[in-house]
Amino acid sequence: YSEDTTCDPNIKYSEQNKLDQQNWVINTLKTNKTTWNIIIGHIPYIAKGHKKKNPNIFNKDIDDLFKSIEESKCPIVQVYMCADEHNQQFIHHDNLNLVVAGSGGTSLDKIYDKSDVKTIYEKSTFGFTIFKFSPKKLCVQYIQTDPLSNQSLSFQADIGIKGDLIDSKHF
């Protein structure tokens, strides 16, 4: 959505591609009848980076998407989930919960400690994320794994229907 190229480095995204995708997201949100709305992308919206040259990730294109969603009077999006950063991060920003779950399948990225992004949870570990839905609460759990296949719960966030952060716990 917001990279300069598609998966093929010879094909560039156009502004029309971005507009088409934005319109698709807005139309999908307007016509759905779900309680929970989660947008899944690859690139973080906001996150702590792993490189000195980019310690603070803020994606203007995705910010523009969320502004358009709000202006269009769409149902609320409670979670934006992504990867790209090869670590685990949970960020609560303006009643949007950002789940970075990029901790499987490749080398881990350290989290650059000079970032201004305020995370509630961050860990450079292999693992995965579990979503548990109920009518009034969404529970997001981060599971960390080690090379010997041991796994343990490392963080849990409970999210309310309006995107509010009800509770969070480190384990």
Short mmCIF file of N, CA, C and O in Angstrom, two decimals, residues 2 5 12 14 17 23 36 48 51 64 86 94-95 97 99 119-120 123 125 130 137 148 153:
data_model
loop_
_atom_site.label_atom_id
_atom_site.label_comp_id
_atom_site.label_asym_id
_atom_site.label_seq_id
_atom_site.Cartn_x
_atom_site.Cartn_y
_atom_site.Cartn_z
N SER A 2 1.91 1.24 0.76
CA SER A 2 2.65 2.49 0.90
C SER A 2 4.10 2.39 0.48
O SER A 2 4.85 3.32 0.66
N THR A 5 7.30 0.31 -4.47
CA THR A 5 7.12 -0.72 -5.49
C THR A 5 6.20 -1.81 -4.97
O THR A 5 5.97 -1.95 -3.78
N LYS A 12 5.78 0.09 -10.11
CA LYS A 12 5.58 1.10 -9.07
C LYS A 12 4.10 1.21 -8.72
O LYS A 12 3.23 1.05 -9.57
N SER A 14 0.94 3.42 -8.00
CA SER A 14 0.51 4.75 -8.42
C SER A 14 -0.41 5.32 -7.35
O SER A 14 -0.90 4.61 -6.47
N ASN A 17 -3.58 3.49 -7.50
CA ASN A 17 -3.58 2.22 -6.77
C ASN A 17 -3.92 2.45 -5.31
O ASN A 17 -4.72 1.72 -4.72
N ASN A 23 -10.46 3.26 -1.15
CA ASN A 23 -11.90 3.18 -1.40
C ASN A 23 -12.44 1.79 -1.09
O ASN A 23 -13.54 1.66 -0.55
N TRP A 36 -16.12 -6.35 15.32
CA TRP A 36 -14.68 -6.10 15.38
C TRP A 36 -14.14 -5.85 13.98
O TRP A 36 -14.40 -6.62 13.06
N LYS A 48 8.30 1.26 16.69
CA LYS A 48 9.71 1.51 16.90
C LYS A 48 10.47 0.78 15.81
O LYS A 48 10.22 -0.40 15.56
N LYS A 51 16.44 0.41 12.93
CA LYS A 51 17.62 1.01 12.32
C LYS A 51 17.86 2.41 12.86
O LYS A 51 16.92 3.17 13.09
N ASP A 64 -3.13 8.69 6.44
CA ASP A 64 -4.14 9.26 5.53
C ASP A 64 -5.32 8.30 5.37
O ASP A 64 -6.48 8.74 5.32
N HIS A 86 10.70 -7.21 12.36
CA HIS A 86 10.79 -8.61 12.75
C HIS A 86 10.97 -8.71 14.27
O HIS A 86 12.03 -9.06 14.77
N ASP A 94 -4.44 6.81 19.99
CA ASP A 94 -5.74 7.38 19.59
C ASP A 94 -6.83 6.32 19.43
O ASP A 94 -7.55 6.29 18.44
N ASN A 95 -6.97 5.44 20.42
CA ASN A 95 -7.95 4.35 20.42
C ASN A 95 -7.81 3.41 19.22
O ASN A 95 -8.76 2.75 18.82
N ASN A 97 -5.30 0.22 18.20
CA ASN A 97 -4.32 -0.69 18.76
C ASN A 97 -3.48 -1.25 17.62
O ASN A 97 -4.02 -1.77 16.65
N VAL A 99 -0.71 -3.80 16.40
CA VAL A 99 -0.12 -5.09 16.72
C VAL A 99 0.95 -5.38 15.67
O VAL A 99 0.64 -5.57 14.50
N THR A 119 5.73 2.38 23.21
CA THR A 119 5.13 1.05 23.13
C THR A 119 4.64 0.65 24.52
O THR A 119 5.18 1.07 25.53
N ILE A 120 3.62 -0.19 24.53
CA ILE A 120 3.17 -0.79 25.78
C ILE A 120 3.90 -2.11 25.97
O ILE A 120 4.18 -2.54 27.08
N LYS A 123 9.33 -6.63 22.25
CA LYS A 123 10.26 -7.71 22.52
C LYS A 123 10.78 -8.27 21.20
O LYS A 123 10.01 -8.52 20.28
N THR A 125 11.76 -11.27 19.90
CA THR A 125 11.66 -12.70 20.18
C THR A 125 10.86 -13.38 19.09
O THR A 125 10.03 -12.74 18.43
N ILE A 130 -2.16 -14.30 19.26
CA ILE A 130 -3.47 -14.93 19.29
C ILE A 130 -4.51 -13.84 19.56
O ILE A 130 -4.31 -13.01 20.44
N LYS A 137 -15.20 -7.65 24.21
CA LYS A 137 -13.77 -7.53 24.47
C LYS A 137 -12.99 -8.37 23.46
O LYS A 137 -13.41 -9.46 23.09
N LEU A 148 13.66 -24.48 21.01
CA LEU A 148 13.31 -25.83 21.44
C LEU A 148 11.81 -26.04 21.50
O LEU A 148 11.32 -27.00 22.09
N LEU A 153 3.26 -17.27 27.31
CA LEU A 153 2.57 -16.00 27.16
C LEU A 153 3.48 -14.90 27.69
O LEU A 153 3.99 -14.99 28.80
#
